[in-house]
XYZ file of C-alpha atoms in Angstrom:
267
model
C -18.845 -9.442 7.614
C -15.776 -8.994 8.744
C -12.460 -9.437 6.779
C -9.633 -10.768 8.579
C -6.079 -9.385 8.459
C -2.621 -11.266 9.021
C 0.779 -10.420 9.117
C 2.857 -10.686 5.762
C 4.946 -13.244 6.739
C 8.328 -12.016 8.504
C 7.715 -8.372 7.878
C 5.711 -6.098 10.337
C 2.910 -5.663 7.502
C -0.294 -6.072 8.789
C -2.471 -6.818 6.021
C -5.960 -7.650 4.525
C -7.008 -10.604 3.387
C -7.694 -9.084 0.422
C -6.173 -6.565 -1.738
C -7.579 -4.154 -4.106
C -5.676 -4.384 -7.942
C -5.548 -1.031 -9.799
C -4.785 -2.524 -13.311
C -8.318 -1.152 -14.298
C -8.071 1.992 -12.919
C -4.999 3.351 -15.569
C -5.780 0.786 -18.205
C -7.551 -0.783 -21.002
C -5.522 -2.016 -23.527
C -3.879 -5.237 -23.848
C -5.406 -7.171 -20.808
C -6.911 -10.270 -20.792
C -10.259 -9.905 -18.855
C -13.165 -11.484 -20.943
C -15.195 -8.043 -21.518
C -13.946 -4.676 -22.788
C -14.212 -1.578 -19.530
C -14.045 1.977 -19.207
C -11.643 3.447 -16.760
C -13.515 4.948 -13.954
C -13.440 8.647 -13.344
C -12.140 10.049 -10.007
C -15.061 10.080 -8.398
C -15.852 6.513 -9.360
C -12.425 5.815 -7.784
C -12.863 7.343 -4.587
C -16.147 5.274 -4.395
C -14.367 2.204 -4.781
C -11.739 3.346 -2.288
C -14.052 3.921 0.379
C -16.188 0.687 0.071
C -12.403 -1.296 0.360
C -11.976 0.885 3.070
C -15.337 -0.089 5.060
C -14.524 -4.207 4.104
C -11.455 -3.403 6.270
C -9.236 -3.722 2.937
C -5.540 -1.824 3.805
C -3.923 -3.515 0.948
C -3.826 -1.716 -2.867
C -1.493 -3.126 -5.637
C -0.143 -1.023 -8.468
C 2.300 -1.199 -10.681
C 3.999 1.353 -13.654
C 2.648 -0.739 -15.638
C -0.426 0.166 -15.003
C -1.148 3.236 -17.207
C -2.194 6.585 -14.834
C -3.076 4.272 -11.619
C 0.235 5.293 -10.023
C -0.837 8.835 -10.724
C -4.452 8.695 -10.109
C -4.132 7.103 -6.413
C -1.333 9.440 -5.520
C -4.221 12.641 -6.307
C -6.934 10.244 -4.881
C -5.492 9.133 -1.452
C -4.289 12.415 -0.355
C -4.349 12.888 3.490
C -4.879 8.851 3.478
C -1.525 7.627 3.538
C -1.341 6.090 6.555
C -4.400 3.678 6.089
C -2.716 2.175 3.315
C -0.738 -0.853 2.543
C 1.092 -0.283 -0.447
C 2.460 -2.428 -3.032
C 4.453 -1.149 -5.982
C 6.432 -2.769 -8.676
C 9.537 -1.873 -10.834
C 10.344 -3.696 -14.171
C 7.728 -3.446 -16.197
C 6.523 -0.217 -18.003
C 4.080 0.446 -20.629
C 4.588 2.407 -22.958
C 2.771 2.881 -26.401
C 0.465 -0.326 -26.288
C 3.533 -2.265 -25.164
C 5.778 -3.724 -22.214
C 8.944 -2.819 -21.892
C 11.257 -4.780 -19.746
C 14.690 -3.466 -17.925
C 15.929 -5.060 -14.717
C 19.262 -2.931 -14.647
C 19.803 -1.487 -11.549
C 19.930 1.485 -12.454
C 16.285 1.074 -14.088
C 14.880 0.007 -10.799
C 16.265 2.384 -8.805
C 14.735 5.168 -11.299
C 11.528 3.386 -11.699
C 10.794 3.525 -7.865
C 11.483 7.292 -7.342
C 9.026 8.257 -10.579
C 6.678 5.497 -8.624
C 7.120 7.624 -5.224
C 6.549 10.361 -6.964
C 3.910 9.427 -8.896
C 2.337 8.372 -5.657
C 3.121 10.885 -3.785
C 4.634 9.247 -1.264
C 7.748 8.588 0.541
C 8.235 4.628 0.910
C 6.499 2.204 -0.931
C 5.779 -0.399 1.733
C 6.532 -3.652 -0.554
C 8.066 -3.088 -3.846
C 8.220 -6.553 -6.372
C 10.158 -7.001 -9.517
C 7.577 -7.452 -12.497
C 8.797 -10.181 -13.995
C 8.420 -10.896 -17.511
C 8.793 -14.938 -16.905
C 12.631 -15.420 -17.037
C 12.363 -15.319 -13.136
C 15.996 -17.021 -12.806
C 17.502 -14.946 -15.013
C 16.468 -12.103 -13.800
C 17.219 -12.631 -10.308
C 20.346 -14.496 -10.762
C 22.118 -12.122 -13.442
C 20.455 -8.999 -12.868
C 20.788 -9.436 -9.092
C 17.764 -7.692 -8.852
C 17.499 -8.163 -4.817
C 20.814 -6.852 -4.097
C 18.847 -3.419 -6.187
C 16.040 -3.638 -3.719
C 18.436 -4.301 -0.571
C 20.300 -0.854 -1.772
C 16.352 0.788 -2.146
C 15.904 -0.042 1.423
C 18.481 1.070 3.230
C 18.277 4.417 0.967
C 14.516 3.962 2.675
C 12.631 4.360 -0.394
C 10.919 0.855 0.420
C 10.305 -0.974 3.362
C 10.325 -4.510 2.098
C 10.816 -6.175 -1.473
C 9.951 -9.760 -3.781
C 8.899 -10.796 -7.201
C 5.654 -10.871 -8.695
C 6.954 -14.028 -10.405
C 5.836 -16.591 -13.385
C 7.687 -19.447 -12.482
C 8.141 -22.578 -8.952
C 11.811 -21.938 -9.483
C 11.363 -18.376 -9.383
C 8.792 -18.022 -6.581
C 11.486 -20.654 -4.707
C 13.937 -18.484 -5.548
C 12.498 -15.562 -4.239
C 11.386 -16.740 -1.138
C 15.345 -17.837 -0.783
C 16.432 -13.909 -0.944
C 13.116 -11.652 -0.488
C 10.212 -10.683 2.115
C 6.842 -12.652 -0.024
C 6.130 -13.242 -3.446
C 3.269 -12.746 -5.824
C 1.925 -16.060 -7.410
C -0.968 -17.203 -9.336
C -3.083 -19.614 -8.089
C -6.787 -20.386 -9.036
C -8.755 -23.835 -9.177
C -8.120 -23.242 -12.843
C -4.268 -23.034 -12.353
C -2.303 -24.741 -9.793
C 1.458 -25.322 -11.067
C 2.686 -22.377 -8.177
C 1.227 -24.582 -5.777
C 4.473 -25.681 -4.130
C 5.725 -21.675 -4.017
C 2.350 -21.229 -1.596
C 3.479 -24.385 0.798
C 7.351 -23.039 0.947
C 6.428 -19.754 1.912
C 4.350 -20.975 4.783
C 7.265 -22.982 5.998
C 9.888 -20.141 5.470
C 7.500 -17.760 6.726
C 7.400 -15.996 4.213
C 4.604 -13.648 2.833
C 2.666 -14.518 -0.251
C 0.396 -12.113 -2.612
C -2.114 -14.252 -4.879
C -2.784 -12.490 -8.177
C -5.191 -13.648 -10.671
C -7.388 -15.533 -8.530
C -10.024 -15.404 -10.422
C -8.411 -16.130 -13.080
C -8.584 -12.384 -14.963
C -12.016 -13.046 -14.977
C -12.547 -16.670 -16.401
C -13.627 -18.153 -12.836
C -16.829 -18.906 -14.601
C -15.129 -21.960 -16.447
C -15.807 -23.374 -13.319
C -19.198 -25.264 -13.451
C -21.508 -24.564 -10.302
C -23.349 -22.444 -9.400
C -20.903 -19.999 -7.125
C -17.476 -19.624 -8.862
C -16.021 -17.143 -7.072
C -16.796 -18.596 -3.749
C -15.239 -21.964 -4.720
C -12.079 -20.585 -5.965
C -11.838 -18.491 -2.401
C -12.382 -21.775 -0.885
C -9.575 -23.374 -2.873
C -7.150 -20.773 -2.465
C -7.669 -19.831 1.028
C -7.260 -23.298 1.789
C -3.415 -22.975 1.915
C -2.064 -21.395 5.276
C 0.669 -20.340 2.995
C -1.785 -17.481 1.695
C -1.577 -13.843 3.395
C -3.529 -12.173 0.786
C -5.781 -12.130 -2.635
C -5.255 -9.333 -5.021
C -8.765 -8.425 -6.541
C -8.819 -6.147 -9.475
C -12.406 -5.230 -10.274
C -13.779 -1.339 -10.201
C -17.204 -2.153 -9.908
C -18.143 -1.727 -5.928
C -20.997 -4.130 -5.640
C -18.615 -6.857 -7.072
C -16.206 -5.795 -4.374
C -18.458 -6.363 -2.054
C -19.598 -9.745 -3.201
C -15.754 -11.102 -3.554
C -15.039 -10.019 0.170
C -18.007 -12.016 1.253
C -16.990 -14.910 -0.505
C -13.417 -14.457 0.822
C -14.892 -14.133 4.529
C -16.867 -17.015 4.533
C -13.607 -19.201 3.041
C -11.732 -17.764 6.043
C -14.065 -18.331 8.224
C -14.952 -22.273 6.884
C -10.712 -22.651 7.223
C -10.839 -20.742 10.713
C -8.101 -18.440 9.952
């Protein structure tokens, strides 16, 4: 098996097919996956690190928001820096069983040196504003772009987008940024037309969710998870799934399925 990786879009990120989510590794409270988890230990963690490593995975997705991750991968990938593909977000913290929103630019520009730090790092390689669904507003009125522009040339980030909720947002992302985080499943399809304007723009797009946090098995066969890597990997438009699960053997199993989808759409 061998996992494919692609350029993200216009940037000069080469990256994997598949990405390895971190929600799990920081948090447990307030998510939506279908069963309750424990947060894996550090040794549990470095497991899970190396197997994405050996499925050629380059690509890990955190976020503030997160709980500890941000803190737990800077300790954990020590002396690994340069393997990694990093995606951060600003936007969003939790704090106290609860979101907390600020788009201010002087938020985000705070936010992303406690992430560096946190990280241990000195870029973050693609940093998205963590929307909390008013993606218009928040670009538009915030100017939350012109923020990330400034991060950039300060070189605390190499490129920048929206984890968005919205078409109009995605669309209006793609307009002003590097890629854009969407959710798309067989389940849910409405950022559909976000997907087919990046591909034309060239610009890169992150999939979250695509397994729907878990309820792919709404699905009625007998292989969910392949058929929603099918579906999704379908669109050209798609440089790369974010999976979020801490068990290795599932890992494993989602790569597979992603490999044989990219294989079946000869990409």
């Amino acid at each position: 098996m061998i996992l494919p990786q692609c350029i993200l879009g216009s940037t000069e990120l080469k990256v994997s097919a598949v990405g390895l989510g971190t929600t799990k590794l920081g948090r447990n409270t307030d998510v939506k996956y279908p069963h309750n988890f424990e947060i894996p230990d550090d040794k549990q963690v470095l497991n899970l690190l190396a197997m994405a490593q050996d499925l050629n995975i380059n690509l890990i997705d955190t976020a503030p928001a997160y709980g500890t991750a941000e803190e737990r991968l800077g300790k954990l990938l020590q002396g690994q820096r340069q393997k990694w593909v990093i995606v951060g977000k600003s936007g969003e913290d939790y704090e106290k069983q609860q979101s907390l929103y600020n788009f201010t630019k002087e938020h985000i520009l705070e936010s992303i040196k406690r992430s560096l730090k946190r990280l241990r790092t000195d870029y973050i390689d693609l940093l998205l504003i963590h929307s909390d669904g008013d993606d218009e507003n928040i670009i538009t009125n915030y100017d939350v772009f012109g923020t990330l522009s400034l991060a950039k040339k300060q070189g605390l980030i190499r490129y920048y987008g929206m984890s968005t909720k919205t078409v109009a947002g995605g669309l209006l992302t793609l307009k002003h940024a590097d890629a854009a985080m969407v959710m798309y499943n067989p389940i849910n399809t409405e950022e559909l037309p976000v997907i087919t304007a990046a591909h034309a723009m060239h610009k890169g797009i992150l999939v979250k969710k695509a397994l729907a946090s878990g309820h792919i098995d709404k699905i009625s066969n007998n292989n969910p998870v392949q058929t929603a890597m099918d579906f999704i990997f379908k669109e050209p438009g798609v440089s790369s799934v974010i999976l979020g699960t801490i068990n290795p053997l599932h890992l494993k199993a989602n790569v597979q399925c992603a490999a044989n989808a990219l294989g079946e759409n000869n990409r």
